[in-house]
PDB file of C-alpha atoms in Angstrom:
ATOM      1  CA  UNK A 216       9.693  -4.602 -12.764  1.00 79.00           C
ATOM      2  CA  UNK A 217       8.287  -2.756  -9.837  1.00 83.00           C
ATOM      3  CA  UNK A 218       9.175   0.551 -10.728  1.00 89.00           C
ATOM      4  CA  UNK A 219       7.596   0.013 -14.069  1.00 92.00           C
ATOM      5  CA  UNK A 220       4.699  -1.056 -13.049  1.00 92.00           C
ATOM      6  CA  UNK A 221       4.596   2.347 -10.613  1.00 91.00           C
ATOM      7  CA  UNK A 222       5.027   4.170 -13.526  1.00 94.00           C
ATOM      8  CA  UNK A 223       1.955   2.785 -15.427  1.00 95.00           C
ATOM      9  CA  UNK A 224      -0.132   2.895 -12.716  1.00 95.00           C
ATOM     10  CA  UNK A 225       0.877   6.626 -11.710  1.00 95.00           C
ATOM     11  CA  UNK A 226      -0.389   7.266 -15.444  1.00 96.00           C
ATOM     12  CA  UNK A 227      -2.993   5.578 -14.901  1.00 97.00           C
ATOM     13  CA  UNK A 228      -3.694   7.789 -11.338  1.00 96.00           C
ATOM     14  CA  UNK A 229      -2.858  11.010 -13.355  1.00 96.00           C
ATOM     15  CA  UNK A 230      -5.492   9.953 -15.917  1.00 97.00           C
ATOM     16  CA  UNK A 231      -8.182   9.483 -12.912  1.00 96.00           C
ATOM     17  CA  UNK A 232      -8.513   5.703 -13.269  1.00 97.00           C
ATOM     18  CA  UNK A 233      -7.021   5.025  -9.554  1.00 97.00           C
ATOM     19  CA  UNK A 234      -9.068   1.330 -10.001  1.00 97.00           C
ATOM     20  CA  UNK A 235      -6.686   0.491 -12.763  1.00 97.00           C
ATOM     21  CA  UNK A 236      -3.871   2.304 -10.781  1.00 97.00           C
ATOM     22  CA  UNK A 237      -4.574  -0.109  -7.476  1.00 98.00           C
ATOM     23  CA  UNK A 238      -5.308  -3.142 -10.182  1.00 97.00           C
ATOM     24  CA  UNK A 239      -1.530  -2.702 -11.372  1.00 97.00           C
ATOM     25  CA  UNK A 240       0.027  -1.696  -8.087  1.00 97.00           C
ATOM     26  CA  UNK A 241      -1.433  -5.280  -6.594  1.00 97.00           C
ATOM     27  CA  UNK A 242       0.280  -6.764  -9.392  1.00 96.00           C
ATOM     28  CA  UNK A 243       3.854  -5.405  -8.580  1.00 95.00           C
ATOM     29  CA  UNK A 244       3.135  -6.771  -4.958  1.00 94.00           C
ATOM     30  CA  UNK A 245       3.708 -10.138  -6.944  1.00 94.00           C
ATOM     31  CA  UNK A 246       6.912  -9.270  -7.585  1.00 93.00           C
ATOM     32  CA  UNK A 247       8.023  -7.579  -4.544  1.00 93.00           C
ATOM     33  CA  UNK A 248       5.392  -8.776  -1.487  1.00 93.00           C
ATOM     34  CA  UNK A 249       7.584  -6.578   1.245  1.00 91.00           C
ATOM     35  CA  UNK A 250       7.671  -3.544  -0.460  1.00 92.00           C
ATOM     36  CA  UNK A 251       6.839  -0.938   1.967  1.00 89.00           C
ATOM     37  CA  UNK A 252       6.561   1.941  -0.061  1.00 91.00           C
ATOM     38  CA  UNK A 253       4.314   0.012  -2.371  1.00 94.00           C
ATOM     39  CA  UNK A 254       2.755  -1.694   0.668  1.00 95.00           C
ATOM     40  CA  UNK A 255       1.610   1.684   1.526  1.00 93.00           C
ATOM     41  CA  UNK A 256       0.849   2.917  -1.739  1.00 95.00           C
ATOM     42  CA  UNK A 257      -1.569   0.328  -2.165  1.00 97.00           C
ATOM     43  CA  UNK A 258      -3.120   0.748   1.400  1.00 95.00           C
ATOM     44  CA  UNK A 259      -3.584   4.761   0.775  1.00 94.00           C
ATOM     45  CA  UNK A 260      -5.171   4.341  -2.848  1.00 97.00           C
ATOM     46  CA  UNK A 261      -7.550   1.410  -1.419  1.00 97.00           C
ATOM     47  CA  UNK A 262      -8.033   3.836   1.412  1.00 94.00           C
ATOM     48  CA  UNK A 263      -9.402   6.561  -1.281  1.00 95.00           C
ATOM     49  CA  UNK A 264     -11.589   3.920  -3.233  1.00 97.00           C
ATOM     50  CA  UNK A 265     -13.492   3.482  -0.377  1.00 96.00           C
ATOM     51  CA  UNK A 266     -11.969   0.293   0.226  1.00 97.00           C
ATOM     52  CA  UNK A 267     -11.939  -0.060   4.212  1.00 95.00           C
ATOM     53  CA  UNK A 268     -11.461  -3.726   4.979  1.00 95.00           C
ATOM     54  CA  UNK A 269      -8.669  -3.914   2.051  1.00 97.00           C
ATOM     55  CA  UNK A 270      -6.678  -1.472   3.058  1.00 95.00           C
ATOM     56  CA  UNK A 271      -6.991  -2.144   6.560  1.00 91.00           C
ATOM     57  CA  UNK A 272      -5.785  -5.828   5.716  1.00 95.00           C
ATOM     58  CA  UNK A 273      -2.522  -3.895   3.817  1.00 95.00           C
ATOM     59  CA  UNK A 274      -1.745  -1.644   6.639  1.00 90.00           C
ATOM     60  CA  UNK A 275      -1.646  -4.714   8.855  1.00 90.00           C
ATOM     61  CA  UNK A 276       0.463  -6.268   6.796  1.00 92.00           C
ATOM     62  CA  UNK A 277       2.574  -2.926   6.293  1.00 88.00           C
ATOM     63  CA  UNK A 278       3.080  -2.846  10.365  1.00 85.00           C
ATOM     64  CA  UNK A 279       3.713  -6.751  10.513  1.00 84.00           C
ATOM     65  CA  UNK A 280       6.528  -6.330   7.818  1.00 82.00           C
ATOM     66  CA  UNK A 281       8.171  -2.980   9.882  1.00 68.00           C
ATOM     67  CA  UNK A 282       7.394  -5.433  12.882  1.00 67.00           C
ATOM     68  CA  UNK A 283      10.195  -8.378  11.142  1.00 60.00           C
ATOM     69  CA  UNK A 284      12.502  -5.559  10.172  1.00 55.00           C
ATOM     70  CA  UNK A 285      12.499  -3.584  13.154  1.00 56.00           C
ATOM     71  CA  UNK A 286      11.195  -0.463  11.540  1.00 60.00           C
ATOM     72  CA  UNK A 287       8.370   0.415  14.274  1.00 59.00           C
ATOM     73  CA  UNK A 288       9.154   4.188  14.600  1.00 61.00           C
ATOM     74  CA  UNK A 289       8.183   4.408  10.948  1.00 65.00           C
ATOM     75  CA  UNK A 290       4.932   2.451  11.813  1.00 67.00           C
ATOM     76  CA  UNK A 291       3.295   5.306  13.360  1.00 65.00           C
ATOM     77  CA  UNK A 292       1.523   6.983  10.524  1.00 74.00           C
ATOM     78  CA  UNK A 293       0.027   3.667   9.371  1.00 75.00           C
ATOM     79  CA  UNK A 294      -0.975   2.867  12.451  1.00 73.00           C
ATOM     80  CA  UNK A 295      -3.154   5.965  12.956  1.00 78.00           C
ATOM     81  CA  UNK A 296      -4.414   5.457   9.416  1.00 80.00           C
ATOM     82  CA  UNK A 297      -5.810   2.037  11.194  1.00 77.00           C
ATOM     83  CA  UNK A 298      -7.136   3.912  14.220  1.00 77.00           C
ATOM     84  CA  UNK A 299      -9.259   6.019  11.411  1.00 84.00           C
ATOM     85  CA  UNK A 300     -10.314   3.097   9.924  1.00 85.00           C
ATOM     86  CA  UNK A 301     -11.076   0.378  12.529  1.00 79.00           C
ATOM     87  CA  UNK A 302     -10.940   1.922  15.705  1.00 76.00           C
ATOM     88  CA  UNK A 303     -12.119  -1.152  18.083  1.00 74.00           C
TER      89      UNK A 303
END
């Protein structure tokens, strides 16, 4: 189901509606909540939206997941994505 969805909503990116692109990538979270390449997917298009606060909220979640699964090294790009964002 998730890679369907990421299909649609990559037609929906390469059609330049990235708000319907984010509106089905949060719905394939649904289906797969720990999905770090979706995780981060949705983080980087709210990021371009101009959504701060939401995609800060996914990146945390993003380095909380790596966090459980012992995936830190691969943490490090998200987590200057965060300094960017919210730097206190």
């Amino acid at each position: 189901a998730v890679q369907v969805f990421g299909e649609i909503a990559q037609l929906h990116l390469d059609a330049g509606d990235d708000e319907e692109a984010l509106r089905v990538l949060l719905r394939s979270l649904d289906y797969e909540p720990d999905n770090r390449d979706l995780l981060l997917r949705v983080g980087d298009l709210q990021e371009r939206l101009g959504l701060a606060a939401d995609a800060i909220a996914t990146y945390d979640r993003l380095v909380g997941l790596s966090r459980r699964i012992d995936t830190w090294r691969s943490n490090v790009g998200v987590l200057e994505k965060l300094l960017v964002l919210a730097p206190d």
